[in-house]
Coordinates of C-alpha atoms and ligand atoms in Angstrom, one line a residue:
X1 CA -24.9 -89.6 -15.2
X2 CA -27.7 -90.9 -13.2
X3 CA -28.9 -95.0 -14.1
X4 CA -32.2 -95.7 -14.9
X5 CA -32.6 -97.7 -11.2
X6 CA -32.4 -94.3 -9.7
X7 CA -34.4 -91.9 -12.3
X8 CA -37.1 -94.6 -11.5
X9 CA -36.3 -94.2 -8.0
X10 CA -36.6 -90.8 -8.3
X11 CA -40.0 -90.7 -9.9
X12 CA -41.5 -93.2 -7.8
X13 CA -40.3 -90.5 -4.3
X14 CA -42.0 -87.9 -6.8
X15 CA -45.0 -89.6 -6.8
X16 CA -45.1 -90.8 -3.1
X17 CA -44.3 -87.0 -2.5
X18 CA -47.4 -85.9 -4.6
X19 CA -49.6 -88.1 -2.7
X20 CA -48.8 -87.4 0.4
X21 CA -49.4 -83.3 0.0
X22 CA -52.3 -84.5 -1.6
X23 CA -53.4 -86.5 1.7
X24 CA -52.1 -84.0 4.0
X25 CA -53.0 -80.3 2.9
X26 CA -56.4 -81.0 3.7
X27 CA -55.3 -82.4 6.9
X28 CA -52.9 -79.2 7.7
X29 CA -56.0 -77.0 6.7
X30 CA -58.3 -78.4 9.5
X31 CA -55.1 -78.3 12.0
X32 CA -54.5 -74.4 11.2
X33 CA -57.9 -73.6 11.1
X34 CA -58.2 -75.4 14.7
X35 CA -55.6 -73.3 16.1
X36 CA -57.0 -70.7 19.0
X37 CA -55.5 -67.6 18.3
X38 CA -52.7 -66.4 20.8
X39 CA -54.7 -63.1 21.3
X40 CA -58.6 -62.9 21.3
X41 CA -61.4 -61.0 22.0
X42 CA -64.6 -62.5 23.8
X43 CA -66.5 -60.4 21.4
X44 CA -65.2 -62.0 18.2
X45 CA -65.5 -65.0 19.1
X46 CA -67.4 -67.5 17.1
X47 CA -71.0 -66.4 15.8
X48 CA -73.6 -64.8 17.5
X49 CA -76.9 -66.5 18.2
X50 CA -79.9 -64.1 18.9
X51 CA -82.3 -67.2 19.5
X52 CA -85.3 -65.8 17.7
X53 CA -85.0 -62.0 19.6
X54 CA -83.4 -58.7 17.6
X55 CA -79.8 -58.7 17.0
X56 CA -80.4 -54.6 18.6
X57 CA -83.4 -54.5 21.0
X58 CA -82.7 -51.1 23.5
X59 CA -79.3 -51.1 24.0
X60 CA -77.0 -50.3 26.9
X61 CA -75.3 -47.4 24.7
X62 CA -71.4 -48.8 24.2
X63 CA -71.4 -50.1 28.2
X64 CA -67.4 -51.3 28.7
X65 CA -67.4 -54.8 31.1
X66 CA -65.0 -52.5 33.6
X67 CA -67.5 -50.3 34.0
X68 CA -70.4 -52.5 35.7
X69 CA -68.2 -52.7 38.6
X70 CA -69.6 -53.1 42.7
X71 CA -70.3 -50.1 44.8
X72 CA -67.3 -48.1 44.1
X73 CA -68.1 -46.0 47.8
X74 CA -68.7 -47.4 51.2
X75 CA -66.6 -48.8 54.3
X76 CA -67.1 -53.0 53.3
X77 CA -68.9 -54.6 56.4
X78 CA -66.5 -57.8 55.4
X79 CA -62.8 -57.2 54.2
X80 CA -60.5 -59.6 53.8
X81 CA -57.1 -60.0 52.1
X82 CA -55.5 -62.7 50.0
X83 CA -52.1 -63.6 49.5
X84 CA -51.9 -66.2 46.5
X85 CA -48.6 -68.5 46.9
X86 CA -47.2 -71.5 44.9
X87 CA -46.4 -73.6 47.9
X88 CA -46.2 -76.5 49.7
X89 CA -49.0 -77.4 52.5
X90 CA -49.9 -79.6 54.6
X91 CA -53.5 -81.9 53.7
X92 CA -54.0 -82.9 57.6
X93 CA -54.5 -87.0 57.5
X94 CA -52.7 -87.2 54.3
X95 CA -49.5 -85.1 54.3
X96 CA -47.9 -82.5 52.5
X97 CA -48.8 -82.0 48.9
X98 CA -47.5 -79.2 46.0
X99 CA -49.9 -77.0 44.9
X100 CA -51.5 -73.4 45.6
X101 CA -52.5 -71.3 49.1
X102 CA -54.7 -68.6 50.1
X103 CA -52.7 -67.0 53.2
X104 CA -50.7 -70.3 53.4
X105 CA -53.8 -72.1 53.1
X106 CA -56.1 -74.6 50.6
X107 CA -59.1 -74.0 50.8
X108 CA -58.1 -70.5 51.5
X109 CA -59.9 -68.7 54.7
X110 CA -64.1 -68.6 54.7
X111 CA -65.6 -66.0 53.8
X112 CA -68.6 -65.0 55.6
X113 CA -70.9 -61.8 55.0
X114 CA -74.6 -61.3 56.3
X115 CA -77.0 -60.6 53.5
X116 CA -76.9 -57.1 52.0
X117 CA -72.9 -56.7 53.5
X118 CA -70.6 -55.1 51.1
X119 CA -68.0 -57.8 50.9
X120 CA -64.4 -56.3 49.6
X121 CA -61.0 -59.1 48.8
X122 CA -58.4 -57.7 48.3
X123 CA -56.3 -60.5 46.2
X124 CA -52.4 -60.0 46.2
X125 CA -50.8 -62.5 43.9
X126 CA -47.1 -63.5 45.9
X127 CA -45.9 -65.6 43.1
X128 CA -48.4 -67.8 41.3
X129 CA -46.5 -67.3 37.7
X130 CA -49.7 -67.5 35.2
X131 CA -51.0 -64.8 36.7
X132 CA -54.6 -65.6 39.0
X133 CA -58.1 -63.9 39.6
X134 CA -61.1 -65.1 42.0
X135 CA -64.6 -66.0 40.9
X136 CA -67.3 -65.9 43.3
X137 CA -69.6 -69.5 42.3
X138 CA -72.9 -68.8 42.4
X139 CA -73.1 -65.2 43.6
X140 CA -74.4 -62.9 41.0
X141 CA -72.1 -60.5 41.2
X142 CA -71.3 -56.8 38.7
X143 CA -70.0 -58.1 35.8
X144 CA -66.7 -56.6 36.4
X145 CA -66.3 -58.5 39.9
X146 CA -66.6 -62.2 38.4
X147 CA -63.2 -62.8 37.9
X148 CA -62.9 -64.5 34.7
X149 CA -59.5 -63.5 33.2
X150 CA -59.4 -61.8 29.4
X151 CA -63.0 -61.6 29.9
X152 CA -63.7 -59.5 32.8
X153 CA -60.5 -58.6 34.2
X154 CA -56.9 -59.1 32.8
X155 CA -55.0 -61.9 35.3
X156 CA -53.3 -60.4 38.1
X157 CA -49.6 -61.2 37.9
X158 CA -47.0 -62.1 40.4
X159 CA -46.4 -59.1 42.6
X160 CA -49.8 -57.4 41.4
X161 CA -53.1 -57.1 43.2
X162 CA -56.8 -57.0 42.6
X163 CA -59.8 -55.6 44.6
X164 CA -63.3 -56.9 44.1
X165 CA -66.2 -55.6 45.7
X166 CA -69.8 -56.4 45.9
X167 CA -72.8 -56.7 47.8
X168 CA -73.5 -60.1 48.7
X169 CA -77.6 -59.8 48.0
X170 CA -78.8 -63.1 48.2
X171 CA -78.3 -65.8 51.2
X172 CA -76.6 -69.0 50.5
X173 CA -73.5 -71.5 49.9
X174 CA -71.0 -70.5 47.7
X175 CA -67.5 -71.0 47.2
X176 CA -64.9 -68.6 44.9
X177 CA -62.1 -69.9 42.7
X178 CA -59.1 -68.9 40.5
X179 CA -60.5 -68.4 37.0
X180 CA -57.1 -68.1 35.3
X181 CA -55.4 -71.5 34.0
X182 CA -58.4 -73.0 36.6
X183 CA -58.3 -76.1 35.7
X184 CA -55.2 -76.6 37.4
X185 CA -55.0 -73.8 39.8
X186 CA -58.2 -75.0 41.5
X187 CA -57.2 -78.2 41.9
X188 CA -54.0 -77.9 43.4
X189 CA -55.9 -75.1 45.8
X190 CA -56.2 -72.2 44.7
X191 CA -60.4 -72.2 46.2
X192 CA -62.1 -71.1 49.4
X193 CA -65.7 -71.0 51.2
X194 CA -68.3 -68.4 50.9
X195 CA -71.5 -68.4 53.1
X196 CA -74.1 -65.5 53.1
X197 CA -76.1 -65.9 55.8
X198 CA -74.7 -67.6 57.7
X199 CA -76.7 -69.8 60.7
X200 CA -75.8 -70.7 64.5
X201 CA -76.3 -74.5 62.8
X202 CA -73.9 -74.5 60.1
X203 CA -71.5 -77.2 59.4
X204 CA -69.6 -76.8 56.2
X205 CA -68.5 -79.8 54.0
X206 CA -66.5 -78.3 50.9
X207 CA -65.0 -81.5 49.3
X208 CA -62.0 -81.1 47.3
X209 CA -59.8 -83.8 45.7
X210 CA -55.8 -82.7 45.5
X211 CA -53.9 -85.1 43.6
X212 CA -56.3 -88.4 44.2
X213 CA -56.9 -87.8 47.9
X214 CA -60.2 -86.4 48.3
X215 CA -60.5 -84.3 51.4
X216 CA -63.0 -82.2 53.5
X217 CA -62.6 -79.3 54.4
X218 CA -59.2 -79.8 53.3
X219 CA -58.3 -82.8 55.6
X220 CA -58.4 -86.2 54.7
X221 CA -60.1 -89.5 56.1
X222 CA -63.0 -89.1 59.1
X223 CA -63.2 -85.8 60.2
X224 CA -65.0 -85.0 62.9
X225 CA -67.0 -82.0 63.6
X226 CA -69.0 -80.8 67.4
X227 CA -72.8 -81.2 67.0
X228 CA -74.0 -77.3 66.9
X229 CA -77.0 -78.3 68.2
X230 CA -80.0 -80.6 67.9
X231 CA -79.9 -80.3 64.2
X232 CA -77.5 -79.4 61.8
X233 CA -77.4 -77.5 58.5
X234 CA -74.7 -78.8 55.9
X235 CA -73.5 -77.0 53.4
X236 CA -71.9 -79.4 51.0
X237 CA -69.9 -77.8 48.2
X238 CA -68.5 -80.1 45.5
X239 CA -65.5 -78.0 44.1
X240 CA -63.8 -81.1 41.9
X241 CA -64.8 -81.9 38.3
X242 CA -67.1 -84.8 38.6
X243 CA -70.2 -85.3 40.6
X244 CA -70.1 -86.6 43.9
X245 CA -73.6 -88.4 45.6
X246 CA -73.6 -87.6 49.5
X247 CA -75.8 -89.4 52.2
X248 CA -76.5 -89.6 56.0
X249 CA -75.5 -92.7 57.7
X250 CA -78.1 -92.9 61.0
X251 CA -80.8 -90.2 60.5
X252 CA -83.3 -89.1 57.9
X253 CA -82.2 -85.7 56.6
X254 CA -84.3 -82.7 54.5
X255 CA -82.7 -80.9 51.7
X256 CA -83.0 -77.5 52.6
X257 CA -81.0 -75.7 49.5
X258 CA -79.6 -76.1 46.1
X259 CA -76.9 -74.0 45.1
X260 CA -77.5 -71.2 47.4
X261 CA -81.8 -70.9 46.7
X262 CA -83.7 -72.8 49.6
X263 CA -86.2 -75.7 48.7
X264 CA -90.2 -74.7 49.4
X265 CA -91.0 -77.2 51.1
X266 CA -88.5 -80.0 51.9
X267 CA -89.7 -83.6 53.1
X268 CA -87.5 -86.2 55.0
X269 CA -85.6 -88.2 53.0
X270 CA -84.6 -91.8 53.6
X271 CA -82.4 -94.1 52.6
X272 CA -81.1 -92.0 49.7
X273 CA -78.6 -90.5 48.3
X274 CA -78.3 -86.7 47.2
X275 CA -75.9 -85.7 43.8
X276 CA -74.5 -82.5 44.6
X277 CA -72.9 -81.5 41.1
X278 CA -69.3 -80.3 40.5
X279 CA -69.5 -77.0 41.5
X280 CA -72.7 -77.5 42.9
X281 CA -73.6 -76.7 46.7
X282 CA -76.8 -78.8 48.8
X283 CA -77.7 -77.7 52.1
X284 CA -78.7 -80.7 54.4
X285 CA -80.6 -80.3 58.0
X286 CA -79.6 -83.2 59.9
X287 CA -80.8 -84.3 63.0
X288 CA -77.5 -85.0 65.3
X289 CA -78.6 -85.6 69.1
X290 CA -76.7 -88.8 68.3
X291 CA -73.7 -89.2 66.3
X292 CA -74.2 -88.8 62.6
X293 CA -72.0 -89.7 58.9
X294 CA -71.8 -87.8 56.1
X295 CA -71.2 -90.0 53.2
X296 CA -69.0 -88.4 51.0
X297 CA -68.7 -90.3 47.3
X298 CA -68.0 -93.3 49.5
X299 CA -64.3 -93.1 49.9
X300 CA -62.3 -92.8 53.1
X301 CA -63.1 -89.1 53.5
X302 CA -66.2 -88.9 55.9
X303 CA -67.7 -86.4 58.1
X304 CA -68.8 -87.3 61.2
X305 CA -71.3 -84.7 63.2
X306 CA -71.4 -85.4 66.9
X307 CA -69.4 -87.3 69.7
X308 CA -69.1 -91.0 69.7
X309 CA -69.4 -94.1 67.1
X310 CA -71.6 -92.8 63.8
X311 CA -72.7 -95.7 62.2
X312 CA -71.0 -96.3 59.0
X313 CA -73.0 -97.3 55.4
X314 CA -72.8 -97.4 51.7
X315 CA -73.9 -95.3 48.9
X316 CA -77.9 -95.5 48.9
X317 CA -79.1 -96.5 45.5
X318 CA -81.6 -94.1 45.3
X319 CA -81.4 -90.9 44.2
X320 CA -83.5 -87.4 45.6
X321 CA -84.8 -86.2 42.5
X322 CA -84.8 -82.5 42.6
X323 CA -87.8 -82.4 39.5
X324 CA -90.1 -84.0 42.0
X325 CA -88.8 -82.8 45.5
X326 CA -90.7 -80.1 47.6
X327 CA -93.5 -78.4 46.5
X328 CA -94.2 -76.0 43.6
X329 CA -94.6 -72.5 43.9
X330 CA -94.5 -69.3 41.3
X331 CA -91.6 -69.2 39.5
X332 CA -91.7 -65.5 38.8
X333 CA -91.0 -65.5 35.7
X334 CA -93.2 -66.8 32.3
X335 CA -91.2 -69.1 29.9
X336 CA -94.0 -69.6 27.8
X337 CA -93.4 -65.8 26.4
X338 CA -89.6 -66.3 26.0
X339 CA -88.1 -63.8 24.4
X340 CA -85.0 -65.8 23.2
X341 CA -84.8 -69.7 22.9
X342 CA -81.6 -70.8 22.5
X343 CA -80.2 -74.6 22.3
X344 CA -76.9 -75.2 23.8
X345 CA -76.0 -78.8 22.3
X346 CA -73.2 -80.4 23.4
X347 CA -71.4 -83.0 21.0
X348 CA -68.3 -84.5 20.7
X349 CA -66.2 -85.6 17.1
X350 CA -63.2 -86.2 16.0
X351 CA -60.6 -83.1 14.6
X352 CA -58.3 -80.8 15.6
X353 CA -58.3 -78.4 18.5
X354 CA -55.7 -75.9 18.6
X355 CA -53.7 -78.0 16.6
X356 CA -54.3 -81.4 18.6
X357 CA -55.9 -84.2 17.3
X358 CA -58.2 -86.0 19.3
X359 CA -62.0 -86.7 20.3
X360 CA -63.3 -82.9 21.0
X361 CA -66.4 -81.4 22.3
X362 CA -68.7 -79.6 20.1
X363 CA -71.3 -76.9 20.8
X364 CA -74.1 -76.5 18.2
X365 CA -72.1 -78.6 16.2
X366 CA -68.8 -76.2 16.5
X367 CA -65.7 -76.1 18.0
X368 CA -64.2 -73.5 19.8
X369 CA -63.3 -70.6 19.7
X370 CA -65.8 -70.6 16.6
X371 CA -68.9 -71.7 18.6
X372 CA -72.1 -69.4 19.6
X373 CA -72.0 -66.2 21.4
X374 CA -75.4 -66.4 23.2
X375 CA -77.2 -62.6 22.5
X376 CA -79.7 -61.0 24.8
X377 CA -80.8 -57.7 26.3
X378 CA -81.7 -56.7 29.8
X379 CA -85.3 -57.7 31.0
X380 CA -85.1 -60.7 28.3
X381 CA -87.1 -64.4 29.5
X382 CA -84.6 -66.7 28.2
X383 CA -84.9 -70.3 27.4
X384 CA -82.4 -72.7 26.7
X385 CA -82.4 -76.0 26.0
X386 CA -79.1 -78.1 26.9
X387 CA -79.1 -81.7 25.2
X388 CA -75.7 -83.7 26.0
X389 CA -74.8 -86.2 23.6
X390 CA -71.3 -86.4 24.0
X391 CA -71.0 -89.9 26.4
X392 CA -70.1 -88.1 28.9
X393 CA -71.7 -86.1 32.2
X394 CA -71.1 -82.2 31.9
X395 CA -72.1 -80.0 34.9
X396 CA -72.8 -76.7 33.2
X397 CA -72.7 -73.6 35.1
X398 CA -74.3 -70.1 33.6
X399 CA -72.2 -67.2 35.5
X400 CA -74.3 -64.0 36.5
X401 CA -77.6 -66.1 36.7
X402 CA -79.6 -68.4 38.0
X403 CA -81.8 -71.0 36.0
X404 CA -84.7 -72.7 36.9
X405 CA -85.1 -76.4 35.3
X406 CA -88.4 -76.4 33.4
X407 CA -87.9 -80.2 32.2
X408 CA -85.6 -83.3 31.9
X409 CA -86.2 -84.9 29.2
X410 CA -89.5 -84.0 28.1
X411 CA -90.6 -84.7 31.6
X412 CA -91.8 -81.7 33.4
X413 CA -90.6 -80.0 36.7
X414 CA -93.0 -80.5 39.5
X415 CA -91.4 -80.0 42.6
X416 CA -90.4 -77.0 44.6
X417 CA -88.7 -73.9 41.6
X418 CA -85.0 -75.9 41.1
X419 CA -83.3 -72.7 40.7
X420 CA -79.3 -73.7 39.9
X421 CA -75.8 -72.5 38.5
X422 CA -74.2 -76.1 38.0
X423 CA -76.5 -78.8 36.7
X424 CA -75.6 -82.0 36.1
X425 CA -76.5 -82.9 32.3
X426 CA -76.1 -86.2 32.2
X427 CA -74.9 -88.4 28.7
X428 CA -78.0 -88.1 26.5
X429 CA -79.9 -86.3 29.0
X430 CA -82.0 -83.1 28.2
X431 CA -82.6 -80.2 30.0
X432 CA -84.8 -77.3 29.6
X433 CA -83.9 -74.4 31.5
X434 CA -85.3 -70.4 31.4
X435 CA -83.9 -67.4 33.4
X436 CA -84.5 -63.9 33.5
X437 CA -81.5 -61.5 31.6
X438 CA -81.4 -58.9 34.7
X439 CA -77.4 -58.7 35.3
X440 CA -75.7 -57.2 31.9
X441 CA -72.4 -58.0 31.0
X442 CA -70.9 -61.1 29.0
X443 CA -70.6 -64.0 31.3
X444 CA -69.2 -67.4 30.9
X445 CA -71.1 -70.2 30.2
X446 CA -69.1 -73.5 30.1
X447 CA -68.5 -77.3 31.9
X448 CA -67.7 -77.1 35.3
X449 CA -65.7 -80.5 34.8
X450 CA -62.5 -77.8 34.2
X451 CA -60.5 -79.9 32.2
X452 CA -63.3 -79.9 29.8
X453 CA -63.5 -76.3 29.8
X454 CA -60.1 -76.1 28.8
X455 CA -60.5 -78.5 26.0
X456 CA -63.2 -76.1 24.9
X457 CA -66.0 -76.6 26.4
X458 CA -67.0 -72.8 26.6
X459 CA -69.3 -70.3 25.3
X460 CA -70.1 -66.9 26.6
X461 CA -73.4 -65.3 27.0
X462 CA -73.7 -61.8 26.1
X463 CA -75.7 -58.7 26.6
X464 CA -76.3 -56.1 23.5
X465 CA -74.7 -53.2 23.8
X466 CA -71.7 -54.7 26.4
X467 CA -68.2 -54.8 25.1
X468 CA -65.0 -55.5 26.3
X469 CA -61.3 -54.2 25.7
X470 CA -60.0 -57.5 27.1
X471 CA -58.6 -60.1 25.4
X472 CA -58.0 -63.7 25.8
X473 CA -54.4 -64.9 25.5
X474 CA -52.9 -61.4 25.0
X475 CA -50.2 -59.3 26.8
X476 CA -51.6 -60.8 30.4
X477 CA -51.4 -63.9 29.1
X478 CA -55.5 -64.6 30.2
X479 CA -56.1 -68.2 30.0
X480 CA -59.7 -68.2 32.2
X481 CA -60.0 -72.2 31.9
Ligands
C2O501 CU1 -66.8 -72.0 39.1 CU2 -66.6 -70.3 35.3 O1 -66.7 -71.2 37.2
CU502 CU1 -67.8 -81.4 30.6

């Protein structure tokens, strides 16, 4: 026969029992309903956000993603073949590190195609186990050819390959990347050059940080590159998460491109800086009859353009501001007769996110997967507004598309058109932005800071009358952040 100490002990466990469902089941129902489902598609996710237009305007009748492929005839003018390993290389200045090569290489080879070249990779996967894909940065590619896994392609797995092929239409810096599990496969390597266009001046920059050491070209400390000539065009590409402010230590420089559209206009800039945004590419013309630095986020990793001492200085203070630099000319394009207006807000609370607790990012006020599917139809002026107020810098980065940056804000563009794919939204920064919908598919439209993708930082724009039979998670196992 139980005592009455332990009946009373019993009851009081009851109660402390009672209480704590009482606490938790709430709890448990946020945590279950943050849970991303192992197996998703693109097109059910979250809730779709027509920004003012018809939820039908003419639609593409029933147009599968696989089928807005590249030129599916032709002999490519630029070929090239990739063989994706899990390896160990070599970071010259620094040592070997483990991580991921193209052709036993990070970055992987350049890739360079005249404008109007049909440009064909042929990606082989050796044995990178979660499967990879490429995404071309910047280019505007066929929907099918971007290289976003369980959204336009599944991953290709070990032993598997992929071709992608497209005509490279528009001049520029670019650079491609994995787009399966990418925030780690790029940083340990898995990214490469692309340059359309490409000029008897060119000097290419792509800054990459592996593991802490932040390199150029993939080499680390003060590089040193021959002077093509009397001036020089940089292409600096900023392939890590955060932004990265580059300089030029003993000459005045122009800016003669952001991410891949040239400036009308350019002036000489002095004793400034230039914030070239994750992801982001700036093309510099440098004067280099003498020696010349490139300041590279002010670490140990320089370039140096030119034979002899370069002088050597700090970050400038001073920013180019890209609202006010160059001159103005017609955008082609009216955002005052939008079509759709949509506000991208990005926010950041405390919850669950697939079953985590933490601080997470919030678009619209939602977490993903249930945040807005961003609708339009070919020929649409969009507008979109992106307020961060998060505490944190986000470089967001539209696939398919160009924008043009109408305001910061509040405070209107008056320089030359800044047409971009990754711009650097700043903590309570606003931007408003407007493009034209002219490439149909459903594209991507998330951080660049990849980490922050993968925490959910991701939303898709999407065209009516597109679909696809992919899914993310699934049998491929399509993680594209
Ligand atoms: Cu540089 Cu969604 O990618
Ligand atoms: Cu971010």
């Amino acid at each position: 026969m139980p005592s009455a100490t332990t009946l009373a002990g019993r009851r009081r466990l009851a109660v402390a029992l009672v209480a704590a469902v009482a606490v938790l089941a709430p709890l448990g129902f946020f945590w279950q309903g943050s849970l991303v489902p192992g197996d998703l598609s693109p097109m059910a996710m979250g809730y779709a956000d027509y920004g003012g237009g018809p939820a039908s305007a003419h639609v593409h009748h029933g147009t599968e993603v696989g089928q807005l492929t590249g030129p599916a005839e032709g002999t490519p003018d630029v070929a090239v073949d990739l063989v994706a390993r899990e390896e160990r290389f070599d970071v010259p200045g620094r040592g070997p590190v483990d991580g991921f090569t193209l052709n036993h290489t990070s970055p992987g080879p350049r890739i360079v195609a005249e404008q109007g070249d049909l440009v064909q990779v042929t990606l082989h996967n050796e044995n990178v186990a979660d499967g990879i894909t490429l995404h071309w940065h910047g280019v505007d590619v066929p929907n099918a050819e971007d290289g976003v896994a369980g959204v336009t392609q599944d991953a290709v797995a070990p032993g598997k390959s992929h071709v992608y092929r497209f005509v490279a239409e528009d001049a520029g810096t670019y650079w491609y990347h994995s787009h399966q599990a990418s925030h780690e496969q790029v940083q340990k390597g898995l990214y490469g050059v692309l340059v359309v266009k490409p000029t008897a001046s060119d000097v290419i920059a792509a800054v990459h940080t592996y593991d802490k050491i932040r390199t150029v070209n993939g080499e680390y400390g003060e590089r040193r590159v021959k002077a093509p000539g009397p001036t020089a065009r940089v292409r600096l590409i900023n392939t890590d998460n955060g932004p990265m402010a580059a300089w030029v230590d003993g000459a005045p420089y122009k800016v003669l491109a952001v991410d891949g559209t040239d400036v009308n206009g350019p002036t000489e800039v002095r004793g400034k800086a230039v914030l070239v945004t994750a992801g982001g590419r700036i093309d510099l013309e440098v004067p280099t009859t003498t020696a010349v630095r490139i300041g590279l986020g002010g670490g140990p990793t320089t370039l140096v353009i030119g034979d002899g001492d370069a002088p050597a200085g700090a970050e400038p203070r001073e920013r180019v501001d890209l609202l006010t630099y160059g001159s103005p000319k017609p955008l082609g394009l009216d955002p005052a007769s939008a079509d759709r207006v949509f506000r991208y807000d990005i926010g950041r609370r405390i919850g669950f996110f697939d079953g985590k607790p933490g601080m997470w990012w919030t678009i619209n006020g939602h977490q993903y997967p249930n945040v807005p599917m961003f609708v339009v139809s070919e020929g649409d002026v969009v507008r979109m507004r992106i307020r961060n107020t998060s505490g944190q810098v986000h470089p967001m980065h539209l696939h398919g598309h160009h924008v043009v940056v109408l305001s910061r804000d509040g405070v209107k563009a008056t320089g030359s058109p800044w047409w971009t794919d990754s711009l650097n939204v700043e903590d309570k920064e606003t931007y408003e932005v407007a493009f034209v919908a002219d490439n149909p598919g459903i594209w991507m439209d998330h951080c660049h800071n990849l980490p922050h993708a993968a925490q959910g930082l991701v939303t898709h724009l999407m065209y009516t009358g597109v679909t696809t039979k992919l899914h993310l998670g699934g049998a491929a196992g399509n993680q594209p952040e």
